PDB file of C-alpha atoms in Angstrom:
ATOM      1  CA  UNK A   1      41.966  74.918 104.576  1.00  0.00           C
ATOM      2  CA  UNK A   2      44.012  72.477 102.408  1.00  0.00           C
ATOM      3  CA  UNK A   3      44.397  75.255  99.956  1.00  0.00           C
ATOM      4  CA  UNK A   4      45.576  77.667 102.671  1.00  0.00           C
ATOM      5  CA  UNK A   5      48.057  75.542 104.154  1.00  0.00           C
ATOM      6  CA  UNK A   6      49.706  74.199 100.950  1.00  0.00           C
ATOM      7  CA  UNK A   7      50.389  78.085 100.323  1.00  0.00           C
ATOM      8  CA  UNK A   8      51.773  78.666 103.386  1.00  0.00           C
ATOM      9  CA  UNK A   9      54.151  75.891 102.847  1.00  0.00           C
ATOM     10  CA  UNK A  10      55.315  77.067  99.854  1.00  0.00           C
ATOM     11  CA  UNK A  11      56.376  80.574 101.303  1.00  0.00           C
ATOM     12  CA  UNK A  12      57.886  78.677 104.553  1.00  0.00           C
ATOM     13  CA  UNK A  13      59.950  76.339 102.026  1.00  0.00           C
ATOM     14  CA  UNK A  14      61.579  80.068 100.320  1.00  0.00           C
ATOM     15  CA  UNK A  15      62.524  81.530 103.730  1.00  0.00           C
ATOM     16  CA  UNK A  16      63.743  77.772 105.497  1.00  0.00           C
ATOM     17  CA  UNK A  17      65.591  76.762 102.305  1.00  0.00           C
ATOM     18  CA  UNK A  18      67.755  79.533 100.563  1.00  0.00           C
ATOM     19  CA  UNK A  19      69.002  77.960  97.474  1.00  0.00           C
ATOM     20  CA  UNK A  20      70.622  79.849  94.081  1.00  0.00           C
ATOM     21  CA  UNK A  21      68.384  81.744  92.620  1.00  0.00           C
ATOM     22  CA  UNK A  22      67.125  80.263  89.935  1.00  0.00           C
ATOM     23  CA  UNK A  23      67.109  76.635  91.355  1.00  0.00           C
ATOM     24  CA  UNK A  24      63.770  75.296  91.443  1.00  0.00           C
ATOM     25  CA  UNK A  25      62.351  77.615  89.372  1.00  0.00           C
ATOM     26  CA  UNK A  26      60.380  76.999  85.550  1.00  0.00           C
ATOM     27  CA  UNK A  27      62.395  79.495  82.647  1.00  0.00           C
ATOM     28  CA  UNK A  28      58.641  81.574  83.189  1.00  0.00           C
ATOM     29  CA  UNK A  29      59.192  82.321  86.596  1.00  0.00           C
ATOM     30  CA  UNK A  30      62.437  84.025  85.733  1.00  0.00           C
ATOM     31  CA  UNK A  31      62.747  87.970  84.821  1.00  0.00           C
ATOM     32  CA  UNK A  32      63.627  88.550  82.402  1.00  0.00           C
ATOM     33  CA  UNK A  33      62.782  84.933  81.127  1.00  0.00           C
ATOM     34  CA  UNK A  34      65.637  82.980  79.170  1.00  0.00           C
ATOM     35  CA  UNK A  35      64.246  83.524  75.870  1.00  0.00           C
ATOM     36  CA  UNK A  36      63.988  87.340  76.348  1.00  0.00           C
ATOM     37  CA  UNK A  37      67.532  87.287  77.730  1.00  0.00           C
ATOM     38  CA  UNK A  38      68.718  85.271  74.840  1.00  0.00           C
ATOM     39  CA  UNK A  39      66.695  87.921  72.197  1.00  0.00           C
ATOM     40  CA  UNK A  40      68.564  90.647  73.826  1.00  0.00           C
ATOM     41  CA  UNK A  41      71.912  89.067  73.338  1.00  0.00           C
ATOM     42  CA  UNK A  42      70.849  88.483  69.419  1.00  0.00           C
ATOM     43  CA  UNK A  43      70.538  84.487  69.516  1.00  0.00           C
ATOM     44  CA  UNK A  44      67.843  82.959  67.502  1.00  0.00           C
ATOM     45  CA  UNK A  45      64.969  81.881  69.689  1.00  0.00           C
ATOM     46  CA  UNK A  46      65.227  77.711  68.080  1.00  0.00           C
ATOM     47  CA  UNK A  47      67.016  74.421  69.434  1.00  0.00           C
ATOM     48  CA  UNK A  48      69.375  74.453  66.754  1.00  0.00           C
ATOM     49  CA  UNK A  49      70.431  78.042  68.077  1.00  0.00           C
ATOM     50  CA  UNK A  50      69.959  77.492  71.581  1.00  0.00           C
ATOM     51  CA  UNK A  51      71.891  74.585  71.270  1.00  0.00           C
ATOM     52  CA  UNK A  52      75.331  76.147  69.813  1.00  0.00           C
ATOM     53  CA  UNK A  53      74.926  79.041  72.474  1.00  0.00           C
ATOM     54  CA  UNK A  54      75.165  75.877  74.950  1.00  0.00           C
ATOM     55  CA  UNK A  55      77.472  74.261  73.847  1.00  0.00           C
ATOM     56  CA  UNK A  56      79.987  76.734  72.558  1.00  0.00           C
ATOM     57  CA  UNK A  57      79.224  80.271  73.859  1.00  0.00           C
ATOM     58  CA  UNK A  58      82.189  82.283  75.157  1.00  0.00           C
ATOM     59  CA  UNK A  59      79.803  83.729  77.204  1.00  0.00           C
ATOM     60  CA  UNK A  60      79.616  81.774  80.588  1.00  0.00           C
ATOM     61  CA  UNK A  61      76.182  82.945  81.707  1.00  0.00           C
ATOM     62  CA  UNK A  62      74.087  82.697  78.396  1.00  0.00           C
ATOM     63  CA  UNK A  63      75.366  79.001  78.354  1.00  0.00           C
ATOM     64  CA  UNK A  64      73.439  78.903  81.905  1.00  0.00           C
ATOM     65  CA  UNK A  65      70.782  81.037  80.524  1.00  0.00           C
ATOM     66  CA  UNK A  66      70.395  79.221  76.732  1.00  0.00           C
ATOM     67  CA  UNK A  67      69.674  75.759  78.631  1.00  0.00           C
ATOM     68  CA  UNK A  68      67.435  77.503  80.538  1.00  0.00           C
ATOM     69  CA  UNK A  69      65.596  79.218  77.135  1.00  0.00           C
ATOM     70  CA  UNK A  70      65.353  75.467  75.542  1.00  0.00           C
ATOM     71  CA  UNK A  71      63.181  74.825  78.573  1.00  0.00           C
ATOM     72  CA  UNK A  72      61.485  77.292  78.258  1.00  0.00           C
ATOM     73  CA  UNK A  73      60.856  76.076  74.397  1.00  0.00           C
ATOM     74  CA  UNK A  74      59.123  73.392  75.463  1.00  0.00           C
ATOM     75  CA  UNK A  75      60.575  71.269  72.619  1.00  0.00           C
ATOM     76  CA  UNK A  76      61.849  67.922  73.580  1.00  0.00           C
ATOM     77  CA  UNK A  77      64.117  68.033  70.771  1.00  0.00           C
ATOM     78  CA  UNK A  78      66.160  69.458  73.239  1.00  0.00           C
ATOM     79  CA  UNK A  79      66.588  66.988  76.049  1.00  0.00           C
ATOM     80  CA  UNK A  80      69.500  64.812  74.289  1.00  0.00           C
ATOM     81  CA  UNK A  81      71.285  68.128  74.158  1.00  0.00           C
ATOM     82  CA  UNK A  82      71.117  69.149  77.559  1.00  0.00           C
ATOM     83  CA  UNK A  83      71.699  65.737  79.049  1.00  0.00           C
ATOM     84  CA  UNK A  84      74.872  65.107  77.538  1.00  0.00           C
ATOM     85  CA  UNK A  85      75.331  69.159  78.557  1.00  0.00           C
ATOM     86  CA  UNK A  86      75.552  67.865  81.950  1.00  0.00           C
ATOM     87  CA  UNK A  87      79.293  66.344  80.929  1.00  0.00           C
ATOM     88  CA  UNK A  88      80.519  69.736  79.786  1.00  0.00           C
ATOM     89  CA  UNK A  89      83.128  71.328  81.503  1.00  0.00           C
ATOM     90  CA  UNK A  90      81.665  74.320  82.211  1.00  0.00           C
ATOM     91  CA  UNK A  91      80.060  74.596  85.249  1.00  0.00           C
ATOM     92  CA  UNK A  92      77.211  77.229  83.780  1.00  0.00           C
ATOM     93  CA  UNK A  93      75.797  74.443  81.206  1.00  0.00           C
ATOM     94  CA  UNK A  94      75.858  72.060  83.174  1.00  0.00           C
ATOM     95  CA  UNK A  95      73.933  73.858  85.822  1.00  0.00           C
ATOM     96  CA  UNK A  96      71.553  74.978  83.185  1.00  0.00           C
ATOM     97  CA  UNK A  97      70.861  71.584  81.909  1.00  0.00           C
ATOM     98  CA  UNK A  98      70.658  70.353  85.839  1.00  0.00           C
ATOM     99  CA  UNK A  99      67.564  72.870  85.973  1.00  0.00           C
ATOM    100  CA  UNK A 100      66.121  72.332  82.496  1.00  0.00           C
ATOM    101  CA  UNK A 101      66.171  68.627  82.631  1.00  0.00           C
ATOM    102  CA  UNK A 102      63.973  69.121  85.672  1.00  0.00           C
ATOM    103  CA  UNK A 103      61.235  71.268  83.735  1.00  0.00           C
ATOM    104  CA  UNK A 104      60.954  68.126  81.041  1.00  0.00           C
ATOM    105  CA  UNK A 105      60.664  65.590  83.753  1.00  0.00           C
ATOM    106  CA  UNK A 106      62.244  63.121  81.349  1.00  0.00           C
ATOM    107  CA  UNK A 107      63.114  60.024  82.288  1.00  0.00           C
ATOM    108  CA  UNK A 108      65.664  59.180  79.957  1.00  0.00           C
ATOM    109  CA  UNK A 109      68.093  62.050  81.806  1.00  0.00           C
ATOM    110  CA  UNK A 110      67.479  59.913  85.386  1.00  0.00           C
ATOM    111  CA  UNK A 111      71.129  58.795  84.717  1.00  0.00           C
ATOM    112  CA  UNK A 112      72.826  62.209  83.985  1.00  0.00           C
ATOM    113  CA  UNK A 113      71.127  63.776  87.149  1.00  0.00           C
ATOM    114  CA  UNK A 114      72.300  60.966  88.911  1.00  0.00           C
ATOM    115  CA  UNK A 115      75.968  61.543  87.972  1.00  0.00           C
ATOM    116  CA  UNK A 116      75.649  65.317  88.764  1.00  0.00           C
ATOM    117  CA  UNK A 117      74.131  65.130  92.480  1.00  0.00           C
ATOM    118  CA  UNK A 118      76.556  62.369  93.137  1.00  0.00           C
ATOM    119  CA  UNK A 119      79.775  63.869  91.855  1.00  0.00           C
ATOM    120  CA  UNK A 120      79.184  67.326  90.574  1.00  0.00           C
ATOM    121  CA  UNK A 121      81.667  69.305  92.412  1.00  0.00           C
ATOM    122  CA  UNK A 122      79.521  72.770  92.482  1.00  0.00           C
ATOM    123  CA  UNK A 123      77.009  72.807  95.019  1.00  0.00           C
ATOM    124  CA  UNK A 124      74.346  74.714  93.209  1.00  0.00           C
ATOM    125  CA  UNK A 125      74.764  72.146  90.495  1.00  0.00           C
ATOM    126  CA  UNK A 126      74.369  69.224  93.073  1.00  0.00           C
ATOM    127  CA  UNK A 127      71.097  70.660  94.425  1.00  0.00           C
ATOM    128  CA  UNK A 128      69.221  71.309  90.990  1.00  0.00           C
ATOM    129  CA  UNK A 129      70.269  67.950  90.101  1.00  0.00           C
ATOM    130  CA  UNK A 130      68.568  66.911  93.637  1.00  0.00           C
ATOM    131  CA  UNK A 131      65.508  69.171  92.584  1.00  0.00           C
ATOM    132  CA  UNK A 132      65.087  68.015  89.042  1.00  0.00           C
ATOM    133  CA  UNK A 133      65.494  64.176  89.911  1.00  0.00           C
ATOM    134  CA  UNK A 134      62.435  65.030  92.530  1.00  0.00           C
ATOM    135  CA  UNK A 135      60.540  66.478  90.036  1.00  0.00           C
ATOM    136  CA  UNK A 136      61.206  63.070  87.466  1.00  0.00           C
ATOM    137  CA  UNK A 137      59.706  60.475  90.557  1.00  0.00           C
ATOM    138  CA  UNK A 138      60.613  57.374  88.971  1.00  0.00           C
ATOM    139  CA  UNK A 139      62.020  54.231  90.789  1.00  0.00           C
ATOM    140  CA  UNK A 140      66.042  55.439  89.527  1.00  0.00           C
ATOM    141  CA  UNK A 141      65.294  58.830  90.795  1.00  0.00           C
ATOM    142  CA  UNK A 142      64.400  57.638  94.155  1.00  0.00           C
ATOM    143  CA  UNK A 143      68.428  55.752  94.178  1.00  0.00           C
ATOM    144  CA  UNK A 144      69.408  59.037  93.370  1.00  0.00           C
ATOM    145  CA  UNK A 145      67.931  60.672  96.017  1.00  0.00           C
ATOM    146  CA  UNK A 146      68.368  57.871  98.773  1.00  0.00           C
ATOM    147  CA  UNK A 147      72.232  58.245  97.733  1.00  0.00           C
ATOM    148  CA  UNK A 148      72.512  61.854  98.436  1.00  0.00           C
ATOM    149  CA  UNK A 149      70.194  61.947 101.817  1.00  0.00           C
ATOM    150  CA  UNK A 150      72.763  59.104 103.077  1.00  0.00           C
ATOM    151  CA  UNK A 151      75.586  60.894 102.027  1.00  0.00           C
ATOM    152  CA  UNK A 152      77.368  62.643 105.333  1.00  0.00           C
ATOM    153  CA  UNK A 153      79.615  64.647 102.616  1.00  0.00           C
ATOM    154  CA  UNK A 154      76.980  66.422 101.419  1.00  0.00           C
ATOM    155  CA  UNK A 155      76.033  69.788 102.834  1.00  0.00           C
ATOM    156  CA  UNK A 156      72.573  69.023 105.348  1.00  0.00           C
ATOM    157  CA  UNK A 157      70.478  71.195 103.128  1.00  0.00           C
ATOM    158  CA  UNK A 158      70.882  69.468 100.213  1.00  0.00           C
ATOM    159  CA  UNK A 159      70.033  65.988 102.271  1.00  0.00           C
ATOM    160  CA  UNK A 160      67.263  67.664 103.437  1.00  0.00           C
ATOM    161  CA  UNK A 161      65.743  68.293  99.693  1.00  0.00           C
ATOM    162  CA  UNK A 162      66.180  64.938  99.059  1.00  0.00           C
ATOM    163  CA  UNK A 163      64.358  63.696 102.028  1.00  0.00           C
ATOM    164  CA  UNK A 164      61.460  65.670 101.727  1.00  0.00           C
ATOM    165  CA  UNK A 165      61.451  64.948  98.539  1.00  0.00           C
ATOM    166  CA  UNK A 166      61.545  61.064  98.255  1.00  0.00           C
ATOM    167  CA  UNK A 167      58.376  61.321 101.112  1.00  0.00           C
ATOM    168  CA  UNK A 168      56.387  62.643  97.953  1.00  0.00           C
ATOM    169  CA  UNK A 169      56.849  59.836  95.691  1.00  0.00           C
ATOM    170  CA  UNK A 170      59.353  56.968  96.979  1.00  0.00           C
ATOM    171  CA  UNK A 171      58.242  53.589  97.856  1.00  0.00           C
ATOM    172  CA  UNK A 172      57.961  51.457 101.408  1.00  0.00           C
ATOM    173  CA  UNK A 173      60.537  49.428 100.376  1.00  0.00           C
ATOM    174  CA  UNK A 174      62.774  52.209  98.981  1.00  0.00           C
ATOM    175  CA  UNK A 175      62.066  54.305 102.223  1.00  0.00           C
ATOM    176  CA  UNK A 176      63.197  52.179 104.462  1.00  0.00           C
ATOM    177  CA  UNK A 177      66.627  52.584 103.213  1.00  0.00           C
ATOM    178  CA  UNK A 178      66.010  56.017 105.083  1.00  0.00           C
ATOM    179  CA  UNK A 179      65.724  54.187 108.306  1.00  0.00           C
ATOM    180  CA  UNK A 180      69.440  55.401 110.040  1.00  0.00           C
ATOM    181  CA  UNK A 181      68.474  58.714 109.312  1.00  0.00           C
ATOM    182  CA  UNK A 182      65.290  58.686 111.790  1.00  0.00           C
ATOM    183  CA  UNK A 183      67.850  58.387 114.332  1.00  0.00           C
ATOM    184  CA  UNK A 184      70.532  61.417 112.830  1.00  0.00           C
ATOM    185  CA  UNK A 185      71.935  63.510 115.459  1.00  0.00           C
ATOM    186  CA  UNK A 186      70.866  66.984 113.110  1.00  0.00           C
ATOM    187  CA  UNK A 187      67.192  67.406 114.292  1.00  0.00           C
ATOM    188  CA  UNK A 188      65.799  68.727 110.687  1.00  0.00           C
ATOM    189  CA  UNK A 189      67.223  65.458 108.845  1.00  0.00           C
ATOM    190  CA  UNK A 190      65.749  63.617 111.331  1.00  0.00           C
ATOM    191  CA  UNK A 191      62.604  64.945 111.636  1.00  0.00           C
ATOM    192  CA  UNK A 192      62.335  65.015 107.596  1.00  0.00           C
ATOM    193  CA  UNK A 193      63.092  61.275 107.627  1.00  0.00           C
ATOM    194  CA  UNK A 194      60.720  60.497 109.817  1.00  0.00           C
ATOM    195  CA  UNK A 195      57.661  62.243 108.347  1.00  0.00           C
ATOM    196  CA  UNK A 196      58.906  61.151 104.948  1.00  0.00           C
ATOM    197  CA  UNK A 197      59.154  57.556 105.838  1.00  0.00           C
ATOM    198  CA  UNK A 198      55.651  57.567 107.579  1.00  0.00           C
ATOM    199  CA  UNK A 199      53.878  59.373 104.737  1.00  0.00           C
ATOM    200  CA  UNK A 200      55.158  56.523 102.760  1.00  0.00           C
ATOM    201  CA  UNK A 201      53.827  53.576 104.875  1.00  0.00           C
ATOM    202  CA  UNK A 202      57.027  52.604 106.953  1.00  0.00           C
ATOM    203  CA  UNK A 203      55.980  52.404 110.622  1.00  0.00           C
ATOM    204  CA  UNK A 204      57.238  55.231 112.456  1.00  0.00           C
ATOM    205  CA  UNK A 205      56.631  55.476 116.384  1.00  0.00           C
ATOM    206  CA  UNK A 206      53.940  57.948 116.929  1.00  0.00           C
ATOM    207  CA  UNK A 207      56.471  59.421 120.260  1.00  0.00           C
ATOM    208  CA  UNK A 208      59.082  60.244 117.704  1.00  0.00           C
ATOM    209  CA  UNK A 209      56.727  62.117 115.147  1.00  0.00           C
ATOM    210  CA  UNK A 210      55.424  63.559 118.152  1.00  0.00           C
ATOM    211  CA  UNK A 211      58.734  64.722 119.566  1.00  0.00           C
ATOM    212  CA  UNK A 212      60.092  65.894 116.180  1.00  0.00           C
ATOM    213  CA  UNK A 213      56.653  68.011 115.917  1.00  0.00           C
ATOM    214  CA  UNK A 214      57.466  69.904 118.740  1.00  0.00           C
ATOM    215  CA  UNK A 215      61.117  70.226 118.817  1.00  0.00           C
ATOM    216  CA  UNK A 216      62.096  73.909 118.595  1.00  0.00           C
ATOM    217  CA  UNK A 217      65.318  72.830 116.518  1.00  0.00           C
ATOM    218  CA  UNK A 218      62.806  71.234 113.704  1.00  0.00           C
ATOM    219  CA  UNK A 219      62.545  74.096 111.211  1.00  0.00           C
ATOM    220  CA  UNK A 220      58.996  75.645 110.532  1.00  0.00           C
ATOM    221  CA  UNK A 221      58.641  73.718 106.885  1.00  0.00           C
ATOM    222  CA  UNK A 222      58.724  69.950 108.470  1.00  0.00           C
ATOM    223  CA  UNK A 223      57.236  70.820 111.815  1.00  0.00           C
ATOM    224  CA  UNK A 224      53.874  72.331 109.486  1.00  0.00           C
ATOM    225  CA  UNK A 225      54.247  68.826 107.736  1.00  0.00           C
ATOM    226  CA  UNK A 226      54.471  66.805 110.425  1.00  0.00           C
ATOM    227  CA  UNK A 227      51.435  68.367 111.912  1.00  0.00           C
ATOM    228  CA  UNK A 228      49.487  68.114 108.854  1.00  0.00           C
ATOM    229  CA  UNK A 229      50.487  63.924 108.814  1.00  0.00           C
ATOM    230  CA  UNK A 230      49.919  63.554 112.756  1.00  0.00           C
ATOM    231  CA  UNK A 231      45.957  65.383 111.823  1.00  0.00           C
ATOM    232  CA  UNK A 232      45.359  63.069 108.951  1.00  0.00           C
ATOM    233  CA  UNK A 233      46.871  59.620 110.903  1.00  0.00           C
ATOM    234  CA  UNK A 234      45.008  60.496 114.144  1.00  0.00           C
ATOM    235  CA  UNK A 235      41.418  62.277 112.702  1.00  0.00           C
ATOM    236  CA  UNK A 236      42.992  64.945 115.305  1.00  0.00           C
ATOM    237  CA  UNK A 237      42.612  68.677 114.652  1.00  0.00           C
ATOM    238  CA  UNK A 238      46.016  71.045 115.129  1.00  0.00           C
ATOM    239  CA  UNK A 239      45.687  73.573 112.719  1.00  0.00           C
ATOM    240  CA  UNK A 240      43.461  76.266 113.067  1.00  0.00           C
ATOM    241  CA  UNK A 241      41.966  76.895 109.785  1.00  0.00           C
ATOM    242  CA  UNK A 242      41.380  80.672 110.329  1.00  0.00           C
ATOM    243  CA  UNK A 243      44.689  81.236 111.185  1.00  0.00           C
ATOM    244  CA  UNK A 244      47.563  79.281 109.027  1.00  0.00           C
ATOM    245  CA  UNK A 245      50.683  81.509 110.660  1.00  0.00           C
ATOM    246  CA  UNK A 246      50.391  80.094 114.147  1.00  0.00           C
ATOM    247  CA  UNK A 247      52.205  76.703 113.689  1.00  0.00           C
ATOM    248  CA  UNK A 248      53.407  77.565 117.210  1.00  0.00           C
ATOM    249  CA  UNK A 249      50.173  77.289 118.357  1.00  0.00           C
ATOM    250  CA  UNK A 250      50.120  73.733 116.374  1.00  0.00           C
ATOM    251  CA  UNK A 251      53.203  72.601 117.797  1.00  0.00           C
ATOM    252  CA  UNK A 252      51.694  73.410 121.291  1.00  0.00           C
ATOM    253  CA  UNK A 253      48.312  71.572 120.977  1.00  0.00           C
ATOM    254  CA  UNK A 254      50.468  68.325 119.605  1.00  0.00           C
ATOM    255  CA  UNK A 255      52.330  68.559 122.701  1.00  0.00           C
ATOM    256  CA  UNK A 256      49.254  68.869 124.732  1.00  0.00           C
ATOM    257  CA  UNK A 257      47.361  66.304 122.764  1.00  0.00           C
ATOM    258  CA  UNK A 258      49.992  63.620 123.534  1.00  0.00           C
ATOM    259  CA  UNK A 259      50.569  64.425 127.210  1.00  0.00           C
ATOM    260  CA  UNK A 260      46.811  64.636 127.905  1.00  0.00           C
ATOM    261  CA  UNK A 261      46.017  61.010 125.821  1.00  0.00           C
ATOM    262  CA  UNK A 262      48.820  58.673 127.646  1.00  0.00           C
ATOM    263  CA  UNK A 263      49.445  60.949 130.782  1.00  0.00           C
ATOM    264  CA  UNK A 264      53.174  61.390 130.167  1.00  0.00           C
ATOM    265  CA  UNK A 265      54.567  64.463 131.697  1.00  0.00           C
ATOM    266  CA  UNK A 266      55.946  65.385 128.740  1.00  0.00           C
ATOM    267  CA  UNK A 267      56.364  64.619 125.128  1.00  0.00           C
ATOM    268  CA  UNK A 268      59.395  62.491 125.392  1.00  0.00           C
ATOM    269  CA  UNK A 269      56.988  60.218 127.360  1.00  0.00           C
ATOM    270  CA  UNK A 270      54.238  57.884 127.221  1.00  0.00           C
ATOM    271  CA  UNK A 271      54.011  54.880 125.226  1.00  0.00           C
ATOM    272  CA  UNK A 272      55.699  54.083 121.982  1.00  0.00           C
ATOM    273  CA  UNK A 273      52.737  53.020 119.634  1.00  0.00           C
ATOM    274  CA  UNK A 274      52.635  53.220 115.647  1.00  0.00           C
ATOM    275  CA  UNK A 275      49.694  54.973 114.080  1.00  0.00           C
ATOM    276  CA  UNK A 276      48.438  53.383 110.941  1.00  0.00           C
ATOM    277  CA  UNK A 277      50.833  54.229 108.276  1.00  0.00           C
ATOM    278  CA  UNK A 278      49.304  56.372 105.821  1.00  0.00           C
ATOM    279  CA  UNK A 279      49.661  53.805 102.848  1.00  0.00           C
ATOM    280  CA  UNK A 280      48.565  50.947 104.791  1.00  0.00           C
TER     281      UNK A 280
END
C-alpha cells in the first residue's frame, strides 16, 4: 500500500502545485536534457565550458539551460560556480543555479539559496530556491524555509512548499516556530502547518488534524497526508488499499471515526486531546 500511496502523492503534488516547468525537476528529467540542448547549440559538454556559457552567454536561456547541463555533469567542480551564479544579474542564471544547486544538495550553497528565496525578486527563482534548500535538509536550510513560510509577502504557494517541506526534515524545536501558522486564516497553510508540525513531534490537537482532514478547502495533497499521519498516530485504518483515488472516501471515514469515538455531532466537536506525536 505504502508504495501505492507515495505514487499517488506524487501525481496529486503535479496537479495541486503548478510551478515553472522545470522547477523541481533533475537535468534527466528534462527533454531534451541540458547537455543535449547545450550540444545542439555547439558548447563543449565540460565545467570549464559550461561555466563561460553561464556566466557570459548572450543567450538568456542557455545561461538557464548551461547551469542546468553542469548538474547534469555531476561534477562538483561546479558548485562554486553556480553559487556565486546566484548574484548574477540575470535572472536565467540565477534561476539555473537556484535549480542546480538543488540537484548537488550541497551544503556549502545553504547561504546563497537563502539570499535568493528571501530577496530574489522573480518568483520562479524564489520557489526553486525554496525547492533546492528542501532538498539540502540541514539545520540553515530549515531558517530558510521557516523565513519564507512566515513571510505574508510571499505568494501562499510558495509558503506552502516550504511547509510541507520543513515537516520532512525540520526539528521540534525549529517547528515550533511554525506554531502561528496552525492558526492562518488560508485553510491549505494551515492545514500544512499542522501536519508538518505533528509529523515532527510538536503536539498538535488531534480536533484540529481532524478538522483540517476533512475540510473541503484543504487541497487533495495535505488532506492524503494528513490521513496517512492520523492512520499511523491512531493504528486506525482510512485508506483503502485497493483503491488509492478515493481520498474522499478517506476524508469521510475520518469524519466518521471522530464523531463515532467522542460522540460529537460533528467534527468541530468533541474533546481536544493530543495523540502521541510521531517523534515522541
Amino acid at each position: 500500500m505504502g508504495g501505492r500511496i507515495t505514487a499517488l502523492l506524487a501525481a496529486l503534488l503535479v496537479i495541486a502545485m503548478p510551478t515553472h516547468a522545470p522547477l523541481g525537476a533533475t537535468a534527466w528529467d528534462i527533454h531534451p536534457t541540458p547537455l543535449t540542448r547545450m550540444n545542439e547549440a555547439g558548447v563543449g559538454l565540460s565545467v570549464p565550458s559550461l561555466v563561460y556559457v553561464l556566466e557570459n552567454s548572450s543567450d538568456q536561456e542557455l545561461r538557464y539551460w548551461s547551469a542546468l547541463a553542469l548538474a547534469q555533469l555531476e561534477d562538483r567542480k561546479a558548485i562554486p560556480h553556480l553559487i556565486s551564479a546566484t548574484g548574477d544579474a540575470n535572472k536565467f542564471a540565477r534561476l539555473g543555479a537556484a535549480v542546480a544547486l538543488g540537484h548537488f544538495r550541497a551544503p556549502e550553497s545553504t547561504q546563497a539559496l537563502r539570499t535568493l528565496a528571501a530577496e530574489d525578486p522573480e518568483y520562479a527563482t524564489r520557489k526553486a530556491a525554496v525547492i533546492s534548500l528542501g532538498k539540502i535538509r540541514n539545520a540553515d536550510a530549515a531558517l530558510g524555509l521557516i523565513q519564507t513560510a512566515n513571510n505574508e509577502q510571499e505568494p501562499d504557494d510558495i509558503r506552502y512548499q516550504a511547509i510541507a517541506t520543513l515537516g520532512e526534515f525540520a526539528d521540534r524545536a525549529a517547528m515550533t516556530k511554525l506554531l502561528p501558522l496552525a492558526r492562518s486564516t488560508n485553510p491549505n497553510l494551515r492545514a500544512a502547518a499542522r501536519l508538518s508540525m505533528s509529523k515532527r513531534g510538536v503536539p498538535v490537537e488531534i480536533k484540529d488534524l481532524i478538522v483540517s482532514t476533512t475540510d473541503s478547502e484543504v487541497n487533495v495533497v495535505t488532506a492524503l497526508g494528513l490521513v496517512q499521519h492520523l492512520e499511523e498516530m491512531s493504528g486506525q485504518r482510512f485508506l483503502n488499499a485497493d483503491d488509492v483515488d478515493e481520498v474522499e472516501a478517506a476524508r469521510r471515514r475520518v469524519s466518521l471515526w471522530w464523531t463515532e469515538s467522542t460522540g460529537a455531532q460533528d467534527v468541530n466537536q468533541g474533546p481536544r486531546a493530543r495523540l502521541r506525536p510521531a517523534l515522541e
